[in-house]
Short mmCIF file of C-alpha atoms and ligand atoms in Angstrom, two decimals:
data_model
loop_
_atom_site.label_atom_id
_atom_site.label_comp_id
_atom_site.label_asym_id
_atom_site.label_seq_id
_atom_site.Cartn_x
_atom_site.Cartn_y
_atom_site.Cartn_z
CA MET A 1 0.00 0.00 0.00
CA LYS A 2 1.26 3.43 -0.94
CA HIS A 3 -0.09 6.98 -0.46
CA LEU A 4 0.27 9.92 -2.82
CA LEU A 5 0.00 12.82 -0.39
CA LYS A 6 2.51 15.06 -2.15
CA LEU A 7 4.98 14.42 -4.95
CA GLN A 8 8.09 14.88 -2.79
CA ASP A 9 7.13 11.63 -1.02
CA TRP A 10 7.80 9.71 -4.26
CA SER A 11 11.32 9.02 -5.52
CA THR A 12 12.49 9.62 -9.09
CA GLU A 13 12.21 5.87 -9.65
CA GLU A 14 8.61 5.76 -8.42
CA ILE A 15 7.69 8.72 -10.62
CA ILE A 16 9.31 7.23 -13.74
CA ASP A 17 7.70 3.83 -13.02
CA THR A 18 4.31 5.56 -12.82
CA LEU A 19 4.90 7.38 -16.12
CA ASN A 20 5.93 4.11 -17.78
CA LEU A 21 2.82 2.38 -16.49
CA ALA A 22 0.65 5.33 -17.62
CA ASP A 23 2.15 5.08 -21.14
CA LYS A 24 1.50 1.32 -21.22
CA LEU A 25 -2.11 1.68 -20.02
CA LYS A 26 -2.72 4.43 -22.58
CA LYS A 27 -1.32 2.41 -25.47
CA GLU A 28 -3.24 -0.70 -24.49
CA LYS A 29 -6.53 1.13 -23.91
CA LYS A 30 -6.24 2.53 -27.43
CA ALA A 31 -5.61 -1.01 -28.70
CA GLY A 32 -8.76 -2.21 -26.92
CA ILE A 33 -6.83 -4.26 -24.34
CA GLU A 34 -8.51 -4.24 -20.90
CA HIS A 35 -6.72 -4.57 -17.57
CA HIS A 36 -9.00 -5.39 -14.68
CA ILE A 37 -6.16 -5.04 -12.18
CA LEU A 38 -8.46 -3.51 -9.54
CA LYS A 39 -11.40 -5.88 -10.01
CA GLY A 40 -13.79 -5.67 -7.06
CA LYS A 41 -12.03 -2.63 -5.54
CA THR A 42 -13.80 0.61 -4.65
CA LEU A 43 -12.40 4.14 -4.61
CA GLY A 44 -14.04 6.81 -2.42
CA MET A 45 -13.65 10.29 -3.96
CA ILE A 46 -14.12 13.14 -1.47
CA PHE A 47 -14.57 16.55 -3.08
CA GLU A 48 -14.59 19.75 -1.03
CA LYS A 49 -13.94 21.79 -4.22
CA SER A 50 -15.24 21.60 -7.80
CA SER A 51 -13.69 19.35 -10.43
CA THR A 52 -14.15 18.15 -13.99
CA ARG A 53 -10.91 16.37 -14.94
CA THR A 54 -9.99 14.90 -11.58
CA ARG A 55 -13.41 13.49 -10.90
CA VAL A 56 -13.92 12.06 -14.37
CA SER A 57 -10.39 10.65 -14.74
CA PHE A 58 -10.54 8.80 -11.42
CA GLU A 59 -14.09 7.58 -11.96
CA VAL A 60 -13.51 6.35 -15.52
CA GLY A 61 -10.09 5.08 -14.45
CA MET A 62 -11.56 2.84 -11.75
CA TYR A 63 -14.16 1.54 -14.20
CA ASP A 64 -11.43 0.78 -16.79
CA LEU A 65 -9.48 -1.12 -14.13
CA GLY A 66 -12.47 -3.29 -13.22
CA GLY A 67 -13.39 -1.47 -10.01
CA SER A 68 -15.87 1.23 -9.06
CA ALA A 69 -15.80 4.75 -7.67
CA LEU A 70 -18.04 6.66 -5.25
CA PHE A 71 -18.41 10.43 -5.62
CA LEU A 72 -18.60 11.88 -2.11
CA SER A 73 -19.31 15.60 -2.01
CA SER A 74 -18.45 17.30 1.27
CA ARG A 75 -21.79 19.11 0.90
CA ASP A 76 -23.47 15.77 1.61
CA LEU A 77 -20.93 14.03 3.85
CA GLN A 78 -20.97 14.45 7.62
CA ILE A 79 -17.41 15.81 7.30
CA GLY A 80 -19.08 18.98 5.92
CA ARG A 81 -21.04 19.22 9.21
CA GLY A 82 -17.97 18.87 11.36
CA GLU A 83 -17.44 15.10 11.77
CA PRO A 84 -13.69 14.85 12.51
CA VAL A 85 -11.42 13.69 9.72
CA GLU A 86 -9.93 11.03 12.02
CA ASP A 87 -13.39 9.40 12.35
CA THR A 88 -14.18 9.76 8.64
CA ALA A 89 -10.84 8.10 7.85
CA ARG A 90 -11.52 5.13 10.11
CA VAL A 91 -15.09 4.66 8.87
CA LEU A 92 -14.26 4.90 5.15
CA SER A 93 -11.32 2.51 5.65
CA ARG A 94 -13.91 -0.15 6.54
CA PHE A 95 -15.96 0.46 3.36
CA VAL A 96 -13.63 1.35 0.50
CA ASP A 97 -10.15 0.29 -0.66
CA CYS A 98 -8.68 3.72 -1.40
CA ILE A 99 -9.60 7.41 -0.95
CA MET A 100 -8.91 10.25 -3.35
CA ILE A 101 -9.54 13.64 -1.74
CA ARG A 102 -9.68 17.19 -3.08
CA THR A 103 -9.71 19.76 -0.30
CA PHE A 104 -8.19 22.99 1.04
CA ALA A 105 -5.71 22.09 3.78
CA GLN A 106 -2.85 19.68 3.09
CA LYS A 107 -3.12 18.65 6.74
CA GLU A 108 -6.54 17.09 6.10
CA VAL A 109 -5.01 14.78 3.48
CA GLU A 110 -2.12 13.90 5.79
CA ASP A 111 -4.57 13.25 8.66
CA LEU A 112 -6.66 10.88 6.52
CA ALA A 113 -3.48 8.88 5.90
CA THR A 114 -2.56 8.93 9.58
CA TYR A 115 -5.94 7.75 10.88
CA GLY A 116 -7.10 5.57 7.95
CA SER A 117 -5.72 2.19 6.98
CA ILE A 118 -6.07 2.45 3.18
CA PRO A 119 -4.11 4.36 0.49
CA ILE A 120 -4.85 8.11 0.28
CA ILE A 121 -4.41 10.06 -2.96
CA ASN A 122 -4.23 13.85 -3.02
CA GLY A 123 -6.54 15.13 -5.77
CA LEU A 124 -5.50 18.77 -5.08
CA THR A 125 -5.02 20.89 -2.00
CA ASP A 126 -4.09 24.56 -1.63
CA TYR A 127 -0.49 23.30 -1.30
CA CYS A 128 -0.10 20.87 -4.21
CA HIS A 129 -1.56 18.92 -7.12
CA PRO A 130 0.63 15.83 -7.61
CA CYS A 131 -1.81 13.88 -9.85
CA GLN A 132 -1.90 16.70 -12.39
CA VAL A 133 1.89 16.88 -12.53
CA LEU A 134 2.23 13.17 -13.27
CA ALA A 135 -0.05 13.70 -16.30
CA ASP A 136 2.01 16.78 -17.23
CA LEU A 137 5.29 14.86 -17.13
CA GLN A 138 3.72 12.08 -19.20
CA THR A 139 2.64 14.68 -21.80
CA ILE A 140 6.03 16.38 -21.95
CA ARG A 141 7.81 13.04 -22.41
CA GLU A 142 5.30 12.03 -25.08
CA HIS A 143 5.82 15.22 -27.09
CA LYS A 144 9.53 15.82 -26.45
CA GLY A 145 10.77 12.23 -26.16
CA SER A 146 12.60 12.91 -22.88
CA LEU A 147 12.48 14.92 -19.66
CA GLU A 148 16.07 15.12 -18.46
CA GLY A 149 17.83 18.34 -19.44
CA ARG A 150 14.63 20.05 -20.65
CA LYS A 151 13.67 23.46 -19.32
CA LEU A 152 10.21 24.00 -17.82
CA CYS A 153 9.05 27.57 -17.31
CA TYR A 154 5.98 28.30 -15.17
CA ILE A 155 4.38 31.74 -15.44
CA GLY A 156 1.89 33.08 -12.90
CA ASP A 157 0.90 32.39 -9.33
CA GLY A 158 3.27 30.38 -7.12
CA ASN A 159 0.35 28.12 -6.20
CA ASN A 160 -0.38 24.39 -5.80
CA MET A 161 0.49 23.77 -9.47
CA ALA A 162 3.80 25.61 -9.22
CA ASN A 163 4.72 23.68 -6.05
CA SER A 164 4.10 20.26 -7.60
CA LEU A 165 5.67 21.18 -10.94
CA ILE A 166 8.87 22.20 -9.17
CA VAL A 167 9.09 18.79 -7.48
CA GLY A 168 8.13 16.74 -10.54
CA ALA A 169 10.48 18.58 -12.86
CA ILE A 170 13.49 18.61 -10.53
CA ARG A 171 12.99 14.93 -9.65
CA THR A 172 13.07 14.03 -13.36
CA GLY A 173 16.15 16.13 -14.19
CA MET A 174 14.45 19.11 -15.81
CA SER A 175 15.49 22.66 -15.03
CA VAL A 176 12.76 24.94 -13.70
CA ALA A 177 12.21 28.68 -13.98
CA ILE A 178 9.28 30.39 -12.28
CA GLY A 179 8.13 33.83 -13.43
CA CYS A 180 5.84 35.32 -10.77
CA PRO A 181 5.15 38.68 -9.11
CA GLU A 182 7.01 39.44 -5.90
CA GLY A 183 5.05 38.14 -2.93
CA TYR A 184 3.43 35.34 -4.98
CA GLU A 185 6.37 32.92 -5.05
CA PRO A 186 5.96 29.14 -4.60
CA ASP A 187 6.48 27.54 -1.19
CA SER A 188 9.80 28.76 0.24
CA GLU A 189 10.94 25.36 1.54
CA LEU A 190 10.29 23.79 -1.86
CA MET A 191 12.26 26.53 -3.60
CA LYS A 192 15.17 25.96 -1.23
CA TRP A 193 15.00 22.22 -1.92
CA ALA A 194 14.91 22.88 -5.68
CA GLU A 195 17.95 25.17 -5.51
CA GLU A 196 19.88 22.50 -3.60
CA ASN A 197 18.81 19.62 -5.83
CA GLY A 198 18.67 20.97 -9.36
CA ASN A 199 18.73 23.91 -11.71
CA PHE A 200 16.14 26.36 -10.35
CA LEU A 201 15.31 30.02 -10.85
CA CYS A 202 12.50 32.20 -9.51
CA THR A 203 12.24 35.69 -10.96
CA SER A 204 9.67 38.45 -11.43
CA ASP A 205 10.96 38.89 -15.02
CA VAL A 206 8.82 36.65 -17.25
CA PHE A 207 11.19 36.99 -20.20
CA GLU A 208 14.15 35.85 -18.12
CA ALA A 209 12.09 32.87 -16.91
CA ALA A 210 10.87 31.87 -20.40
CA LYS A 211 14.23 32.19 -22.17
CA ASP A 212 15.03 29.00 -24.14
CA ALA A 213 12.27 27.04 -22.38
CA ASP A 214 11.13 23.73 -23.85
CA VAL A 215 7.82 23.92 -22.00
CA LEU A 216 5.80 26.98 -21.00
CA TYR A 217 3.17 26.31 -18.33
CA THR A 218 0.59 28.49 -16.68
CA ASP A 219 -2.45 28.29 -14.39
CA VAL A 220 -5.23 30.62 -13.23
CA TRP A 221 -4.33 33.80 -11.34
CA ALA A 222 -6.96 33.09 -8.66
CA SER A 223 -7.32 29.50 -7.49
CA MET A 224 -10.37 27.84 -5.98
CA GLY A 225 -10.94 29.43 -2.59
CA GLN A 226 -9.40 32.77 -3.70
CA GLU A 227 -12.52 34.08 -5.45
CA ASP A 228 -12.60 37.16 -3.17
CA GLU A 229 -9.13 38.17 -4.35
CA ALA A 230 -9.86 37.70 -8.07
CA ALA A 231 -10.23 41.42 -8.96
CA GLN A 232 -7.10 42.43 -7.04
CA ARG A 233 -5.14 39.55 -8.56
CA LYS A 234 -6.13 40.64 -12.09
CA GLU A 235 -4.15 43.84 -11.46
CA ILE A 236 -1.18 42.17 -9.73
CA PHE A 237 -0.75 39.45 -12.35
CA LYS A 238 -1.11 41.65 -15.44
CA GLY A 239 1.87 40.78 -17.63
CA TYR A 240 2.24 37.30 -16.12
CA GLN A 241 0.73 35.85 -19.25
CA ILE A 242 1.76 33.37 -21.94
CA ASN A 243 1.40 35.31 -25.17
CA LYS A 244 3.20 35.45 -28.48
CA GLU A 245 5.82 37.92 -27.21
CA LEU A 246 6.75 35.48 -24.46
CA MET A 247 6.70 32.50 -26.86
CA ALA A 248 9.27 34.36 -28.99
CA VAL A 249 11.97 34.02 -26.30
CA ALA A 250 11.30 30.31 -25.62
CA LYS A 251 12.68 27.56 -27.87
CA GLU A 252 11.19 27.66 -31.35
CA ASP A 253 9.47 24.29 -30.81
CA ALA A 254 8.41 25.04 -27.22
CA MET A 255 5.21 23.38 -26.07
CA VAL A 256 2.52 25.03 -23.94
CA LEU A 257 0.68 23.32 -21.12
CA HIS A 258 -2.19 24.41 -18.88
CA CYS A 259 -3.77 22.22 -16.19
CA LEU A 260 -7.19 23.78 -17.00
CA PRO A 261 -9.64 25.35 -16.50
CA ALA A 262 -8.11 28.28 -18.45
CA HIS A 263 -9.02 31.96 -18.37
CA ARG A 264 -8.29 33.27 -21.85
CA GLU A 265 -6.67 36.72 -22.04
CA GLU A 266 -5.69 36.44 -18.37
CA GLU A 267 -2.88 33.91 -17.83
CA ILE A 268 -2.83 32.89 -21.53
CA THR A 269 -4.00 34.53 -24.75
CA ALA A 270 -6.68 32.75 -26.79
CA GLU A 271 -4.23 32.80 -29.71
CA VAL A 272 -1.50 30.85 -27.90
CA PHE A 273 -4.04 28.56 -26.27
CA GLU A 274 -5.56 27.55 -29.61
CA ALA A 275 -2.17 27.21 -31.30
CA HIS A 276 -1.20 24.69 -28.60
CA ALA A 277 -4.62 23.12 -28.04
CA ASP A 278 -3.40 19.67 -29.14
CA GLU A 279 -0.76 19.64 -26.39
CA ILE A 280 -3.15 21.05 -23.77
CA PHE A 281 -5.87 18.50 -24.50
CA ASP A 282 -3.38 15.62 -24.67
CA GLU A 283 -2.40 16.79 -21.19
CA ALA A 284 -6.05 16.69 -20.09
CA GLU A 285 -6.49 13.21 -21.58
CA ASN A 286 -3.37 12.00 -19.81
CA ARG A 287 -5.05 12.66 -16.47
CA LEU A 288 -6.94 9.43 -17.14
CA HIS A 289 -3.90 7.34 -17.98
CA ALA A 290 -1.69 8.82 -15.26
CA GLN A 291 -4.41 8.51 -12.61
CA LYS A 292 -4.95 4.86 -13.53
CA ALA A 293 -1.22 4.30 -13.01
CA VAL A 294 -1.41 6.07 -9.61
CA LEU A 295 -4.40 3.91 -8.57
CA VAL A 296 -2.58 0.71 -9.53
CA LYS A 297 0.59 1.73 -7.71
CA CYS A 298 -1.20 2.86 -4.56
CA MET A 299 -3.54 -0.12 -4.35
CA THR A 300 -1.27 -2.96 -5.42
CA GLU A 301 2.23 -2.13 -4.11
N1 CP B 401 -6.76 20.26 -13.72
C1 CP B 401 -7.70 19.82 -12.87
O1 CP B 401 -7.41 19.31 -11.80
O2 CP B 401 -8.97 19.96 -13.33
P1 CP B 401 -10.31 19.81 -12.45
O3 CP B 401 -10.32 20.95 -11.47
O4 CP B 401 -11.40 19.91 -13.47
O5 CP B 401 -10.29 18.48 -11.77
N1 NVA B 402 -4.55 26.38 -9.03
C1 NVA B 402 -5.83 25.88 -9.47
C2 NVA B 402 -5.67 24.55 -10.10
C3 NVA B 402 -6.96 23.95 -10.65
C4 NVA B 402 -6.74 22.59 -11.24
C5 NVA B 402 -6.78 25.82 -8.27
O1 NVA B 402 -6.35 25.37 -7.20
O2 NVA B 402 -7.94 26.23 -8.39
#
């Protein structure tokens, strides 16, 4: 049994193994080959925030693997009325074989793992989004052929996406440059770790960050839970956008990724988004294949 609470808990080898399995499951699904590796198993999916990709990829993923998934909205669960997470963890451990949770506090995910006795998968917290980054790495490798030595540039808010991208990219030998406004940097401990363990830069100059990048990545300026700050953030983040001027300083064949949902003309122009739609929607599709690989690893190892 294995948890995926945050990406730094997984070694380079575990990450690469997951990507290899995701590639295999993708290829075989397209060839019509079924793998009922999780036959008879049930995944509980707790959502305290909205989701399209995460919910659908895990639900379809469990079905593909021969198991089933339960959608558990916190609006309906007793957890939403204050039942402690330590009790929820112990109860659900008696009913289901694995829990995927999307919530606000990272501590809630860690507590589920502490008090439960089944694998826990982080489907996004304010701190990180490890499942998305596994799909991102799969997509980069698919399009570029390799990860090691490539440069990933992330433009925008130093949020959950930035935190997990730093870990995933450094662990797989990519260099990372973050272009974000002062005061909106990624987690300081993660940045320190990245500086000590790889080639890492964080700057407020987007052109410096994007120079010679193989991959340009962005995410919304206001994340779920930051709706009240949206107007203020629109001012602060102006200029922290992937547009054709920024593309001009990246490598000529640079790819563009976005975890989605995207806000056109905010963090990315509609023009760049549409020019790179194939890459962005491959990335969305890879949520399914990567999440199936995560489920297999967490529930069978
Ligand atoms: N990228 C992502 O996690 O999408 P959802 O919020 O739709 O799950
Ligand atoms: N940073 C975004 C990612 C959505 C997938 C959020 O947390 O809302």
